[in-house]
Short mmCIF file of C-alpha atoms in Angstrom, two decimals:
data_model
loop_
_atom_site.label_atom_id
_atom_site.label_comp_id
_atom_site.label_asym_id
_atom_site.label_seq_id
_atom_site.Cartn_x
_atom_site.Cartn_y
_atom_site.Cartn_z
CA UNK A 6 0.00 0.00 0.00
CA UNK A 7 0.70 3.40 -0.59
CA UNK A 8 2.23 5.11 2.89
CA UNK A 9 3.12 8.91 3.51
CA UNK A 10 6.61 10.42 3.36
CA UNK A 11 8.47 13.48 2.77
CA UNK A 12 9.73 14.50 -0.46
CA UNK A 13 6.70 14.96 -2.49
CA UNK A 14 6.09 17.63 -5.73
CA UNK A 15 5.03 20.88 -4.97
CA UNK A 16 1.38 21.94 -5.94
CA UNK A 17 2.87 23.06 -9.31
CA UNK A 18 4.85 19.98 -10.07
CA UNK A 19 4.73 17.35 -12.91
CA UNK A 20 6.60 14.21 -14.54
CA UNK A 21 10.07 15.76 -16.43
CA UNK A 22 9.38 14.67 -19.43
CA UNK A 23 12.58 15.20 -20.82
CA UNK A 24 14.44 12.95 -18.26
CA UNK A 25 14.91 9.17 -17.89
CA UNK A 26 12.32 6.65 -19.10
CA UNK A 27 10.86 4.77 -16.11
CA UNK A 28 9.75 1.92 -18.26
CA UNK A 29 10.82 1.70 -21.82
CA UNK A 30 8.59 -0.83 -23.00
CA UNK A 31 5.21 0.43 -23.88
CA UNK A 32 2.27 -0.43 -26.09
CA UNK A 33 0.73 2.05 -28.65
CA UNK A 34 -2.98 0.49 -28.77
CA UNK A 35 -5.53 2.21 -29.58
CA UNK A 36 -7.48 2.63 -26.31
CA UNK A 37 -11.03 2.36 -28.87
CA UNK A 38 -9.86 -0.96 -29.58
CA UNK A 39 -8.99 -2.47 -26.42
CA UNK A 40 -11.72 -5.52 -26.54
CA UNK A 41 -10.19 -6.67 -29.30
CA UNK A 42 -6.41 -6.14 -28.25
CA UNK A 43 -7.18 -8.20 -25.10
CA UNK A 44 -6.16 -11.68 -24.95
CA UNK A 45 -9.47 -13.73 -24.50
CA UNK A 46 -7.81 -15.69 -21.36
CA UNK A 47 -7.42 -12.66 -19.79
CA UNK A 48 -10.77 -11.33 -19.20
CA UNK A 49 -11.73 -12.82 -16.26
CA UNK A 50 -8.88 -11.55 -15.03
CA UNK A 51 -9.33 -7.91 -15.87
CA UNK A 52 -12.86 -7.39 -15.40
CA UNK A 53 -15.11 -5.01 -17.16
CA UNK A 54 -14.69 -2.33 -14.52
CA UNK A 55 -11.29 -1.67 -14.35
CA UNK A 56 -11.37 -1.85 -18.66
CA UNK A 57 -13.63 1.57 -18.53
CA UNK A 58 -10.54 2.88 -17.47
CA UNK A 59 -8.04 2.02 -19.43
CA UNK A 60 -8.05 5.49 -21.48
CA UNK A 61 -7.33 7.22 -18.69
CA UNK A 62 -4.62 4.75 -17.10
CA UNK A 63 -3.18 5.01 -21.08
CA UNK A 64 -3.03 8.86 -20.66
CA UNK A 65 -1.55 9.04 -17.36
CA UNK A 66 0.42 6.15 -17.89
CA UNK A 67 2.41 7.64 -20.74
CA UNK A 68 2.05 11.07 -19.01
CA UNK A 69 4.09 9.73 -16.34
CA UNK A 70 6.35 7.45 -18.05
CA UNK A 71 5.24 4.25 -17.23
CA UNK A 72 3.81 1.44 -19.69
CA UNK A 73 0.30 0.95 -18.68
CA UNK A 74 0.51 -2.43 -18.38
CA UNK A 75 2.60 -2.17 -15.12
CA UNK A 76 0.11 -0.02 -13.74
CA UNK A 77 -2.96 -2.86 -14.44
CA UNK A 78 0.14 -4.94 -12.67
CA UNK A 79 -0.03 -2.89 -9.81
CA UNK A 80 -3.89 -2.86 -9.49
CA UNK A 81 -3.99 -5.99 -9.61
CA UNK A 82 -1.83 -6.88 -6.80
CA UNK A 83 -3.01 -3.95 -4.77
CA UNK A 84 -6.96 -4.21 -4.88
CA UNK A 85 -7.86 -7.29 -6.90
CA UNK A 86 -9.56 -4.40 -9.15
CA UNK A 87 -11.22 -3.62 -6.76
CA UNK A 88 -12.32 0.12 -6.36
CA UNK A 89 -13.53 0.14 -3.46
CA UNK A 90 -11.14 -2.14 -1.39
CA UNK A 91 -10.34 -0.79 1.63
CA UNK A 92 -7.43 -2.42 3.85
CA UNK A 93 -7.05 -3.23 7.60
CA UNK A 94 -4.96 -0.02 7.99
CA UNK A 95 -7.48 2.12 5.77
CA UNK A 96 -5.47 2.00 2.61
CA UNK A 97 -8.16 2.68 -0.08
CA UNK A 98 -9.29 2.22 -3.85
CA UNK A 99 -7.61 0.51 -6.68
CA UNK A 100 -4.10 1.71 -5.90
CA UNK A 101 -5.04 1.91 -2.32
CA UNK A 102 -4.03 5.08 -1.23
CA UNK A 103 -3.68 5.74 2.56
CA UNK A 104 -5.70 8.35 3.50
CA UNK A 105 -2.57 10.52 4.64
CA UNK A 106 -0.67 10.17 1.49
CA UNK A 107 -4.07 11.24 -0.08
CA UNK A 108 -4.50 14.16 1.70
CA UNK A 109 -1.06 15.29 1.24
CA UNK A 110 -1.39 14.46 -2.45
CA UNK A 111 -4.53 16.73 -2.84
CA UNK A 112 -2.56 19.67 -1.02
CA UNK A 113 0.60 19.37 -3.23
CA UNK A 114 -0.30 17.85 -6.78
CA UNK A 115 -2.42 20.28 -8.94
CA UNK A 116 -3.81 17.43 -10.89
CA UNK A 117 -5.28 15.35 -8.27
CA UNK A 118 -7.93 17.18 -5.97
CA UNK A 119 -9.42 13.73 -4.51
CA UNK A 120 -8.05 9.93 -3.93
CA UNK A 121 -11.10 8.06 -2.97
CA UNK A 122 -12.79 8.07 -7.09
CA UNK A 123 -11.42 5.44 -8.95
CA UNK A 124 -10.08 7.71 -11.31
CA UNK A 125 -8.30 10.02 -9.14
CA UNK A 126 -7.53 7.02 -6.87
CA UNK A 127 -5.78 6.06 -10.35
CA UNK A 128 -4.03 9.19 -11.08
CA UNK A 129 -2.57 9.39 -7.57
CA UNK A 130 -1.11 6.22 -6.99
CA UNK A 131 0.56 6.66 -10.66
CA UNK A 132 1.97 10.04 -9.43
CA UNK A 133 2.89 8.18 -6.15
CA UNK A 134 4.85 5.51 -7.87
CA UNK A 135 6.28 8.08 -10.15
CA UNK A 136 7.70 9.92 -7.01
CA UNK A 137 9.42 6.89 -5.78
CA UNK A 138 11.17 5.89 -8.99
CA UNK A 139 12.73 9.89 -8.59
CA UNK A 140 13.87 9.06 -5.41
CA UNK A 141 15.66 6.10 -6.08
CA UNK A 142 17.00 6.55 -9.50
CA UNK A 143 20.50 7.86 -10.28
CA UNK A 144 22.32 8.84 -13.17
CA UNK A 145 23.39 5.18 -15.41
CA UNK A 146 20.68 3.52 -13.00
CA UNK A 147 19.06 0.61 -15.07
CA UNK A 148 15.02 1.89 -14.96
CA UNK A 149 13.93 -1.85 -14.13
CA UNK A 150 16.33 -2.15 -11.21
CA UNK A 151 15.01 1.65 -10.01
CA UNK A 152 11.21 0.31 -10.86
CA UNK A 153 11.57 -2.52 -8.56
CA UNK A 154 13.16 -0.33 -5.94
CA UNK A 155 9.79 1.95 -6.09
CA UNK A 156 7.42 -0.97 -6.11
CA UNK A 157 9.43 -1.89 -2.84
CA UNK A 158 9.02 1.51 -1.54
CA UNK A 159 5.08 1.69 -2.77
CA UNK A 160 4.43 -1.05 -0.53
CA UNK A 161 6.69 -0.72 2.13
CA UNK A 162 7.65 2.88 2.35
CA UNK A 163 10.76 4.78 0.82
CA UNK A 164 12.44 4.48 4.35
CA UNK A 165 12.66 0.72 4.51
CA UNK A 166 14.13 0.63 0.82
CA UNK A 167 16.50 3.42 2.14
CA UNK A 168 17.50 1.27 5.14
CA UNK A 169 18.01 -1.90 3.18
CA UNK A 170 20.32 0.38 0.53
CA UNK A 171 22.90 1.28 3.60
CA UNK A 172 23.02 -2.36 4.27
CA UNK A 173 23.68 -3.22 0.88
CA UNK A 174 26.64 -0.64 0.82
CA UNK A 175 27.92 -1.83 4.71
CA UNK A 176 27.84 -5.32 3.15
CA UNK A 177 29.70 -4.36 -0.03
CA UNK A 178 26.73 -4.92 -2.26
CA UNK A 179 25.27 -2.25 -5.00
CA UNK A 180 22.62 -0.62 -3.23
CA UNK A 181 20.55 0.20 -6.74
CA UNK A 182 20.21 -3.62 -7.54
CA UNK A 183 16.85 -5.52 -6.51
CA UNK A 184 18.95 -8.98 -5.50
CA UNK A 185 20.78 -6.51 -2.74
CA UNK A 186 17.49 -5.10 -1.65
CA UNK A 187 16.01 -8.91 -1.67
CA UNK A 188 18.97 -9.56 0.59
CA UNK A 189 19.20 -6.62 2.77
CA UNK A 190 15.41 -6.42 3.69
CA UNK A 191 15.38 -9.49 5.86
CA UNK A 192 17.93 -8.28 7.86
CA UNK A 193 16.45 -5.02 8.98
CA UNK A 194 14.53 -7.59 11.28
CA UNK A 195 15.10 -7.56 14.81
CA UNK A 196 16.84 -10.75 15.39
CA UNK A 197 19.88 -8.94 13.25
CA UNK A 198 20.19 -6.34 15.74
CA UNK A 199 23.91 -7.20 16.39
CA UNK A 200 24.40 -6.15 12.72
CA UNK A 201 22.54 -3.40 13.17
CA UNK A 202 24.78 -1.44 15.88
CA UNK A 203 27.57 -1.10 13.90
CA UNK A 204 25.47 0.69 11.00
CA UNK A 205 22.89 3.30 12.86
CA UNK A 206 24.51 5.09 15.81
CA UNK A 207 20.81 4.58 17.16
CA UNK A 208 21.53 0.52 17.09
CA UNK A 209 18.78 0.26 15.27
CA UNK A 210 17.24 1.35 11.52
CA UNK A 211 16.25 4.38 11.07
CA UNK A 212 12.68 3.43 9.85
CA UNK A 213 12.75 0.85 13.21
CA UNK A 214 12.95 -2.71 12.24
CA UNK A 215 10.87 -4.55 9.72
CA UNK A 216 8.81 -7.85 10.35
CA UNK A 217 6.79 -8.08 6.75
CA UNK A 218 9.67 -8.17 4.46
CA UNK A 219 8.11 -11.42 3.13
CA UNK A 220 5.14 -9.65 1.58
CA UNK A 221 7.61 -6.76 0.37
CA UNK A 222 9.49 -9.77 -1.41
CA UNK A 223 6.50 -11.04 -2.84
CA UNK A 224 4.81 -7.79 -3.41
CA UNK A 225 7.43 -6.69 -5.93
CA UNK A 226 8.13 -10.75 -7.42
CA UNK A 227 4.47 -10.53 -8.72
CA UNK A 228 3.87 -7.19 -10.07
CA UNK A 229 6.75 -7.99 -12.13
CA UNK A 230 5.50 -11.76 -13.40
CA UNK A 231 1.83 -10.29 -13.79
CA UNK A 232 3.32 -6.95 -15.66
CA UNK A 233 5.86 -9.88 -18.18
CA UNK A 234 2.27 -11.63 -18.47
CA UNK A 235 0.60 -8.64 -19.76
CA UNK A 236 3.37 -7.85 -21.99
CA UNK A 237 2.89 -10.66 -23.97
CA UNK A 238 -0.74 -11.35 -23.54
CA UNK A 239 -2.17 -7.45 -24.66
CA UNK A 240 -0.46 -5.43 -27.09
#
């Protein structure tokens, strides 16, 4: 689920177009045609509601960089297309927006003014995942390895990724690749506490430790199967 942080766009702010593609595979369908540009196996699987609004994941989609098929990916694994899923910590809509990172969304994003329609709800988890792909990426950074890093970060919050990158570098790995992250997440847990006190002067991580690494892991493994699915499966 979506979780609050710091660093987010100013009211004014919007996707630099001119910078580095997110996701450089992307499909040029014609959103008028997408019955018949979806695979027949896949229906069930992308039900009628969530194909209303394909045109407008397509526009923000390529507004924000992303191929659109990640972000039916992410949907997927969020809400089970579900609009109006709501989770045990009040995490809500397709993207599932908590109600914090909402707010602050509607007070700093011009575009999005509400997070609880599915088509805002849609437009600010986009923008959401879009802001943690900025905050991981770096100059030469492979966009994959960065993507994986924000799905981590969409789900888990930026600080976790953050304290799983100084790991990384403590345990000579390259913080900006996901089999370091995979690593370095399990041990922000408590039993690694030794570890820990010779990283944070605190003696622990700075985002405290972390118990649900495990659905992290598995958050990010199936976006990315699902997302390869839908590559080949809907042009």
């Amino acid at each position: 689920m979506a979780l609050s942080c710091s660093g987010i766009h100013s009211k004014n702010s919007s996707p630099n177009l001119g910078g580095q593609a997110l996701v450089v595979e992307t499909s040029e369908s014609n959103s008028s045609s997408e019955e018949s540009n979806l695979d027949p196996s896949l229906r069930a699987e992308i039900p009628e509601s969530i194909r209303e609004y394909l045109p407008l994941i397509k526009k923000y989609s390529k507004i924000y960089g992303f191929d659109w098929r990640l972000i039916i990916a992410v949907i997927q694994q969020e809400s089970s297309f579900r609009h109006d899923a709501v989770s045990p910590k009040g995490a809500y809509g397709l993207l599932q927006i908590m109600p914090e990172t909402g707010e602050e969304l509607v007070l700093t994003v011009s575009h999005i003014y509400d997070f609880r329609t599915p088509e805002q709800n849609i437009i600010a988890g986009i923008h959401y995942l879009w802001t943690q792909f900025n905050r991981f990426y770096t100059k030469g950074m492979d966009s994959v390895e960065c993507l994986k890093l924000a799905l981590a970060a969409y789900n888990a919050g930026p600080g976790r990724v953050l304290d799983a990158q100084q790991l990384a570098l403590y345990l000579g790995e390259d913080p900006n690749k996901w089999e370091s992250i995979k690593m370095t997440l399990p041990l922000l847990s408590a039993e690694y506490y030794t570890l820990h006190k010779y990283i944070w002067d605190s003696g622990r991580p700075r985002s405290g430790y972390f118990r649900n690494y495990r659905e992290t892991l598995n958050y990010v493994e199936k976006i990315m199967q699902n997302y390869e699915r839908y590559k080949k499966s809907i042009k």
